[in-house]
């Protein structure tokens, strides 16, 4: 019963996420949803700071984070009801301009994805369960708390040509990010 499995999986993920503040103080929790190439996605991710101070000009800050996430992809315009799970691990560079009243941060990432299936119906055949993912985006702080942000991303996932076919997907997504355990840098 696909509907029941989906509900149980989301409840299990929500239960795990409620424990995260105790397991990862100072990490970020992010949720995002997007659509592209007739595929929709919803994802939750944890982001851990690897390096909080990279060399940058006096007017900016640069940080290196590691993002681990799980996503769910489905075909909203197809009657097949096909879907897949996406697990990802992505190092990401965050560059912020600290001189403007509402600093906007640039986010860049390149990482690996593993899919539960190598196809979505007959519409998308990815050629492999292993994929590359890259994104560019912006994070807009919500209010005075730098630990909360609205994010917008353009993300591309494909196998990079190491398997055929190579029907990748490009998403535009929006999301929310929260610092666990309070505000951070």
XYZ file of N, CA and C in Angstrom:
555
model
N 0.848 -1.178 0.000
C 0.000 0.000 0.000
C 0.897 1.247 0.000
N 1.157 1.860 -1.178
C 2.085 2.985 -1.270
C 1.700 4.167 -0.395
N 0.416 4.470 -0.266
C 0.000 5.613 0.537
C 0.366 5.446 2.002
N 0.160 4.245 2.535
C 0.477 3.980 3.931
C 1.985 4.026 4.167
N 2.764 3.464 3.246
C 4.225 3.512 3.377
C 4.711 4.949 3.408
N 4.151 5.791 2.555
C 4.551 7.194 2.500
C 4.235 7.894 3.824
N 3.045 7.674 4.355
C 2.648 8.297 5.622
C 3.545 7.818 6.758
N 3.813 6.519 6.828
C 4.674 5.984 7.884
C 6.094 6.523 7.772
N 6.608 6.630 6.554
C 7.963 7.152 6.365
C 8.061 8.601 6.826
N 7.074 9.420 6.476
C 7.103 10.829 6.893
C 6.950 10.953 8.401
N 6.147 10.102 9.033
C 6.015 10.143 10.492
C 7.316 9.704 11.173
N 7.979 8.706 10.625
C 9.263 8.277 11.180
C 10.296 9.393 11.054
N 10.315 10.057 9.899
C 11.248 11.174 9.707
C 10.938 12.310 10.674
N 9.662 12.627 10.858
C 9.281 13.697 11.789
C 9.682 13.339 13.216
N 9.516 12.079 13.607
C 9.929 11.652 14.941
C 11.424 11.792 15.146
N 12.206 11.406 14.135
C 13.651 11.551 14.221
C 14.046 13.019 14.313
N 13.386 13.856 13.518
C 13.733 15.277 13.511
C 13.431 15.953 14.841
N 12.445 15.473 15.576
C 12.156 16.071 16.881
C 13.277 15.791 17.876
N 14.067 14.751 17.644
C 15.198 14.428 18.520
C 16.466 15.180 18.130
N 16.496 15.802 16.973
C 17.719 16.389 16.456
C 18.342 17.477 17.322
N 17.583 18.350 17.991
C 18.258 19.362 18.810
C 19.180 18.742 19.860
N 18.809 17.610 20.409
C 19.660 16.948 21.399
C 20.849 16.255 20.741
N 20.671 15.781 19.511
C 21.719 15.035 18.822
C 22.716 15.919 18.093
N 22.302 17.115 17.696
C 23.165 17.964 16.876
C 23.001 19.436 17.230
N 23.388 19.855 18.455
C 23.245 21.270 18.800
C 24.109 22.136 17.891
N 23.539 23.234 17.430
C 24.256 24.144 16.548
C 24.161 23.793 15.079
N 23.596 22.649 14.747
C 23.407 22.290 13.341
C 22.155 22.985 12.818
N 22.011 22.996 11.513
C 20.825 23.575 10.887
C 19.918 22.458 10.389
N 18.627 22.684 10.488
C 17.612 21.786 9.954
C 16.923 22.530 8.822
N 16.850 21.920 7.650
C 16.280 22.591 6.477
C 15.183 21.737 5.856
N 14.143 22.403 5.408
C 13.057 21.771 4.659
C 12.924 22.525 3.349
N 12.700 21.800 2.250
C 12.473 22.493 0.980
C 11.569 21.662 0.082
N 10.924 22.364 -0.835
C 10.052 21.727 -1.826
C 10.318 22.398 -3.159
N 10.239 21.615 -4.227
C 10.511 22.187 -5.532
C 9.887 21.385 -6.651
N 10.050 21.929 -7.844
C 9.527 21.266 -9.034
C 10.405 21.620 -10.218
N 10.534 20.659 -11.119
C 11.264 20.882 -12.353
C 11.149 19.676 -13.255
N 11.104 19.900 -14.541
C 11.038 18.820 -15.527
C 9.926 17.820 -15.220
N 8.768 18.342 -14.785
C 7.567 17.554 -14.507
C 7.732 16.598 -13.320
N 8.696 16.892 -12.454
C 8.940 16.111 -11.241
C 8.864 17.060 -10.049
N 8.197 16.628 -8.976
C 8.154 17.417 -7.737
C 9.014 16.738 -6.685
N 9.517 17.556 -5.767
C 10.327 17.003 -4.682
C 10.020 17.714 -3.376
N 10.190 16.986 -2.298
C 10.137 17.537 -0.944
C 11.295 16.896 -0.195
N 11.999 17.689 0.612
C 13.189 17.162 1.275
C 13.372 17.773 2.652
N 14.051 17.025 3.492
C 14.507 17.508 4.795
C 16.001 17.221 4.863
N 16.756 18.136 5.469
C 18.205 17.969 5.526
C 18.760 18.540 6.822
N 19.884 17.984 7.232
C 20.673 18.531 8.330
C 21.921 19.143 7.720
N 22.347 20.285 8.269
C 23.562 20.948 7.793
C 24.476 21.181 8.996
N 25.696 20.638 8.910
C 26.668 20.767 9.981
C 27.809 21.661 9.529
N 28.268 22.547 10.407
C 29.398 23.420 10.097
C 30.689 22.608 10.144
N 31.451 22.641 9.053
C 32.766 22.015 9.019
C 33.837 23.051 9.320
N 33.759 24.186 8.633
C 34.668 25.319 8.845
C 33.823 26.582 8.900
N 33.861 27.278 10.022
C 33.031 28.473 10.168
C 33.722 29.753 9.744
N 34.995 29.686 9.409
C 35.698 30.906 9.028
C 36.717 30.597 7.940
N 36.309 30.761 6.699
C 37.207 30.588 5.563
C 37.723 31.953 5.131
N 38.899 32.011 4.488
C 39.408 33.305 4.022
C 38.418 33.976 3.072
N 38.178 35.246 3.326
C 37.233 36.022 2.527
C 37.636 37.486 2.660
N 37.045 38.353 1.884
C 37.343 39.778 2.013
C 36.766 40.302 3.319
N 37.121 41.513 3.679
C 36.633 42.111 4.928
C 35.121 42.307 4.912
N 34.528 42.356 3.733
C 33.087 42.625 3.621
C 32.239 41.356 3.591
N 32.857 40.177 3.719
C 32.051 38.960 3.631
C 32.498 37.922 4.648
N 31.666 36.922 4.805
C 32.009 35.749 5.606
C 31.826 34.523 4.720
N 32.670 33.536 4.908
C 32.572 32.298 4.127
C 32.666 31.116 5.081
N 31.778 30.134 4.869
C 31.725 28.945 5.728
C 31.575 27.705 4.856
N 32.064 26.592 5.362
C 31.894 25.308 4.691
C 31.028 24.429 5.583
N 29.921 23.935 5.031
C 29.001 23.060 5.756
C 28.883 21.732 5.020
N 28.420 20.719 5.723
C 28.099 19.429 5.123
C 26.609 19.208 5.302
N 25.924 18.933 4.197
C 24.477 18.727 4.223
C 24.161 17.267 3.926
N 23.413 16.644 4.814
C 22.913 15.291 4.599
C 21.399 15.352 4.550
N 20.805 14.788 3.510
C 19.359 14.931 3.374
C 18.661 13.700 2.843
N 17.353 13.726 3.004
C 16.494 12.705 2.414
C 15.352 13.434 1.712
N 15.067 13.012 0.491
C 14.013 13.644 -0.293
C 13.070 12.613 -0.883
N 11.934 13.098 -1.294
C 10.917 12.256 -1.920
C 10.539 12.918 -3.234
N 10.620 12.194 -4.346
C 10.289 12.705 -5.674
C 9.061 11.973 -6.187
N 8.187 12.702 -6.892
C 7.012 12.066 -7.484
C 6.618 12.798 -8.759
N 5.719 12.163 -9.518
C 5.256 12.687 -10.805
C 3.826 13.200 -10.646
N 3.629 14.498 -10.453
C 2.277 15.009 -10.223
C 1.397 15.019 -11.467
N 2.004 14.973 -12.655
C 1.226 15.087 -13.893
C 1.084 13.754 -14.604
N 1.426 12.661 -13.928
C 1.407 11.337 -14.532
C 0.527 10.433 -13.676
N -0.271 9.610 -14.296
C -1.202 8.757 -13.549
C -0.534 7.511 -12.972
N 0.753 7.311 -13.231
C 1.418 6.094 -12.753
C 1.563 6.069 -11.235
N 1.601 7.239 -10.615
C 1.796 7.293 -9.174
C 3.201 6.902 -8.753
N 4.137 6.866 -9.698
C 5.499 6.447 -9.409
C 6.228 7.510 -8.581
N 7.142 7.045 -7.739
C 7.902 7.951 -6.884
C 9.229 7.291 -6.530
N 10.124 8.061 -5.917
C 11.377 7.507 -5.428
C 11.869 8.307 -4.232
N 12.758 7.680 -3.455
C 13.430 8.334 -2.337
C 14.830 8.710 -2.788
N 15.327 9.820 -2.264
C 16.635 10.361 -2.630
C 17.412 10.656 -1.349
N 18.550 9.976 -1.161
C 19.436 10.264 -0.032
C 20.645 10.991 -0.586
N 21.071 12.073 0.076
C 22.165 12.874 -0.469
C 23.145 13.313 0.612
N 24.376 13.567 0.183
C 25.429 14.108 1.032
C 26.182 15.141 0.200
N 26.171 16.405 0.664
C 26.688 17.503 -0.145
C 27.500 18.491 0.683
N 28.798 18.663 0.388
C 29.527 19.789 0.969
C 29.002 21.081 0.335
N 28.821 22.117 1.142
C 28.300 23.369 0.594
C 29.077 24.556 1.135
N 29.319 25.517 0.255
C 29.994 26.764 0.589
C 28.934 27.841 0.757
N 29.009 28.578 1.858
C 28.064 29.660 2.130
C 28.861 30.951 2.238
N 28.553 31.909 1.369
C 29.236 33.204 1.362
C 28.198 34.280 1.629
N 28.422 35.075 2.679
C 27.469 36.124 3.048
C 28.157 37.478 3.050
N 27.407 38.493 2.647
C 27.877 39.869 2.698
C 27.344 40.473 3.985
N 28.213 40.761 4.907
C 27.791 41.274 6.195
C 27.591 42.773 6.249
N 27.763 43.496 5.155
C 27.699 44.956 5.165
C 26.333 45.537 4.831
N 25.406 44.722 4.365
C 24.086 45.252 4.007
C 23.121 45.009 5.160
N 22.038 45.800 5.260
C 21.115 45.639 6.388
C 20.536 44.227 6.511
N 20.176 43.604 5.422
C 19.652 42.234 5.445
C 20.592 41.372 4.618
N 21.640 40.808 5.248
C 22.631 40.072 4.467
C 22.027 38.859 3.762
N 22.316 38.758 2.507
C 21.881 37.623 1.701
C 23.092 36.720 1.522
N 22.912 35.441 1.733
C 24.022 34.496 1.599
C 23.887 33.717 0.298
N 24.993 33.527 -0.379
C 25.070 32.694 -1.576
C 25.420 31.285 -1.120
N 24.702 30.280 -1.628
C 24.961 28.885 -1.276
C 25.319 28.103 -2.531
N 26.422 27.376 -2.476
C 26.886 26.549 -3.589
C 27.197 25.160 -3.050
N 26.796 24.127 -3.783
C 27.087 22.776 -3.328
C 27.197 21.790 -4.469
N 28.061 20.790 -4.288
C 28.202 19.672 -5.223
C 28.346 18.413 -4.375
N 27.494 17.407 -4.633
C 27.545 16.201 -3.821
C 26.990 14.991 -4.534
N 26.761 13.930 -3.769
C 26.275 12.668 -4.321
C 24.862 12.382 -3.820
N 24.106 11.673 -4.664
C 22.741 11.253 -4.352
C 22.629 9.759 -4.619
N 21.795 9.096 -3.843
C 21.468 7.694 -4.088
C 19.953 7.576 -4.111
N 19.401 7.018 -5.205
C 17.956 6.888 -5.388
C 17.484 5.483 -5.010
N 16.241 5.402 -4.554
C 15.642 4.096 -4.271
C 15.336 3.327 -5.554
N 15.160 4.019 -6.671
C 14.915 3.412 -7.989
C 15.720 4.194 -9.018
N 15.990 3.575 -10.159
C 16.738 4.296 -11.188
C 15.831 4.894 -12.262
N 14.510 4.912 -12.012
C 13.578 5.497 -12.988
C 12.317 5.978 -12.276
N 11.664 6.936 -12.893
C 10.327 7.383 -12.492
C 9.408 7.088 -13.663
N 8.634 6.013 -13.555
C 7.759 5.541 -14.641
C 8.587 5.452 -15.920
N 7.987 5.739 -17.045
C 8.739 5.727 -18.303
C 9.182 7.134 -18.677
N 8.882 8.108 -17.833
C 9.193 9.506 -18.137
C 10.653 9.833 -17.861
N 11.207 9.338 -16.744
C 12.572 9.652 -16.333
C 13.333 8.371 -16.038
N 14.305 8.048 -16.886
C 15.200 6.933 -16.623
C 16.563 7.531 -16.317
N 17.040 7.348 -15.090
C 18.273 7.995 -14.647
C 19.527 7.189 -14.965
N 19.381 5.943 -15.421
C 20.533 5.145 -15.817
C 21.283 4.511 -14.660
N 21.117 5.025 -13.469
C 21.813 4.513 -12.289
C 21.122 5.054 -11.041
N 21.284 4.362 -9.952
C 20.768 4.895 -8.684
C 21.705 5.952 -8.111
N 22.984 5.901 -8.467
C 23.958 6.898 -8.014
C 23.914 8.102 -8.940
N 23.838 9.279 -8.365
C 23.724 10.518 -9.136
C 24.629 11.595 -8.533
N 24.921 12.597 -9.340
C 25.592 13.811 -8.872
C 24.530 14.882 -8.688
N 24.739 15.752 -7.735
C 23.831 16.875 -7.548
C 24.621 18.142 -7.313
N 24.169 19.218 -7.913
C 24.798 20.510 -7.676
C 23.710 21.563 -7.567
N 23.988 22.590 -6.773
C 23.001 23.653 -6.623
C 23.682 24.992 -6.413
N 22.939 26.026 -6.739
C 23.297 27.401 -6.426
C 22.028 28.028 -5.872
N 22.181 28.818 -4.833
C 20.995 29.390 -4.219
C 21.316 30.595 -3.375
N 20.275 31.129 -2.772
C 20.397 32.283 -1.886
C 19.609 32.009 -0.616
N 20.134 32.501 0.500
C 19.456 32.390 1.790
C 19.184 33.797 2.306
N 17.935 34.060 2.646
C 17.503 35.366 3.134
C 17.128 35.233 4.609
N 17.848 35.902 5.523
C 17.529 35.791 6.952
C 16.099 36.228 7.243
N 15.477 35.545 8.191
C 14.125 35.896 8.628
C 14.244 36.672 9.934
N 14.093 37.973 9.862
C 14.192 38.817 11.048
C 15.622 38.988 11.511
N 15.782 39.219 12.810
C 17.098 39.481 13.396
C 17.881 38.211 13.712
N 17.227 37.076 13.715
C 17.867 35.815 14.086
C 18.594 35.221 12.882
N 19.943 35.191 12.893
C 20.664 34.628 11.746
C 20.508 33.116 11.625
N 19.889 32.490 12.619
C 19.684 31.051 12.570
C 18.443 30.626 11.815
N 17.678 31.587 11.291
C 16.473 31.271 10.515
C 16.583 31.941 9.151
N 16.270 31.189 8.089
C 16.397 31.754 6.750
C 15.398 31.127 5.784
N 14.995 31.924 4.809
C 14.229 31.467 3.651
C 15.250 31.207 2.555
N 15.178 30.047 1.911
C 16.153 29.712 0.875
C 15.468 29.504 -0.471
N 16.183 29.848 -1.518
C 15.745 29.619 -2.896
C 16.927 28.975 -3.615
N 16.671 27.871 -4.315
C 17.759 27.148 -4.985
C 17.380 26.717 -6.393
N 18.397 26.657 -7.228
C 18.318 25.992 -8.521
C 19.234 24.780 -8.392
N 18.666 23.587 -8.535
C 19.407 22.353 -8.294
C 19.287 21.431 -9.500
N 20.407 20.813 -9.863
C 20.415 19.843 -10.964
C 20.947 18.519 -10.429
N 20.255 17.437 -10.757
C 20.683 16.096 -10.354
C 20.712 15.226 -11.605
N 21.857 14.602 -11.878
C 21.984 13.664 -12.999
C 23.159 12.742 -12.704
N 23.351 11.738 -13.548
C 24.460 10.816 -13.291
C 25.770 11.304 -13.896
N 25.782 12.480 -14.466
C 27.020 13.055 -14.975
C 27.569 12.367 -16.206
N 26.766 11.520 -16.840
C 27.201 10.848 -18.054
C 27.911 9.522 -17.818
N 28.006 9.046 -16.561
C 28.693 7.772 -16.350
C 27.796 6.568 -16.599
N 26.504 6.783 -16.838
C 25.589 5.696 -17.198
C 24.562 6.242 -18.178
N 24.063 5.367 -19.038
C 23.052 5.797 -20.002
C 21.754 5.076 -19.684
N 20.632 5.716 -19.863
C 20.465 7.123 -20.226
C 20.806 8.044 -19.049
N 20.861 9.325 -19.357
C 21.236 10.326 -18.369
C 20.146 11.388 -18.308
N 18.934 10.990 -17.936
C 17.805 11.923 -17.857
C 17.790 12.602 -16.499
N 18.578 13.639 -16.349
C 18.627 14.370 -15.092
C 17.404 15.247 -14.906
N 17.341 15.882 -13.750
C 16.238 16.776 -13.407
C 16.829 18.069 -12.865
N 16.261 19.193 -13.278
C 16.631 20.498 -12.739
C 15.431 21.055 -11.996
N 15.621 21.360 -10.708
C 14.552 21.846 -9.835
C 14.759 23.309 -9.484
N 13.666 24.010 -9.303
C 13.660 25.282 -8.592
C 12.961 24.978 -7.277
N 13.593 25.304 -6.154
C 12.987 24.970 -4.861
C 13.042 26.150 -3.907
N 12.131 26.133 -2.957
C 12.118 27.107 -1.863
C 12.129 26.319 -0.557
N 12.688 26.932 0.475
C 12.771 26.211 1.734
C 12.933 27.116 2.931
N 12.931 26.495 4.089
C 13.163 27.160 5.368
C 14.288 26.433 6.086
N 15.155 27.215 6.739
C 16.267 26.641 7.492
C 16.239 27.196 8.912
N 16.454 26.326 9.892
C 16.426 26.709 11.304
C 17.677 26.202 11.996
N 18.264 27.018 12.852
C 19.401 26.594 13.671
C 18.874 25.817 14.866
N 19.410 24.644 15.107
C 19.030 23.853 16.275
C 19.874 24.314 17.462
N 19.245 24.542 18.564
C 19.977 24.970 19.746
C 20.265 26.453 19.778
N 19.534 27.260 19.008
C 19.691 28.715 19.077
C 20.384 29.300 17.878
N 20.554 30.618 17.915
C 21.154 31.365 16.807
C 22.642 31.078 16.735
N 23.166 31.211 15.549
C 24.585 30.984 15.335
C 25.206 32.141 14.601
N 26.386 31.920 14.028
C 27.088 33.004 13.338
C 26.380 33.453 12.083
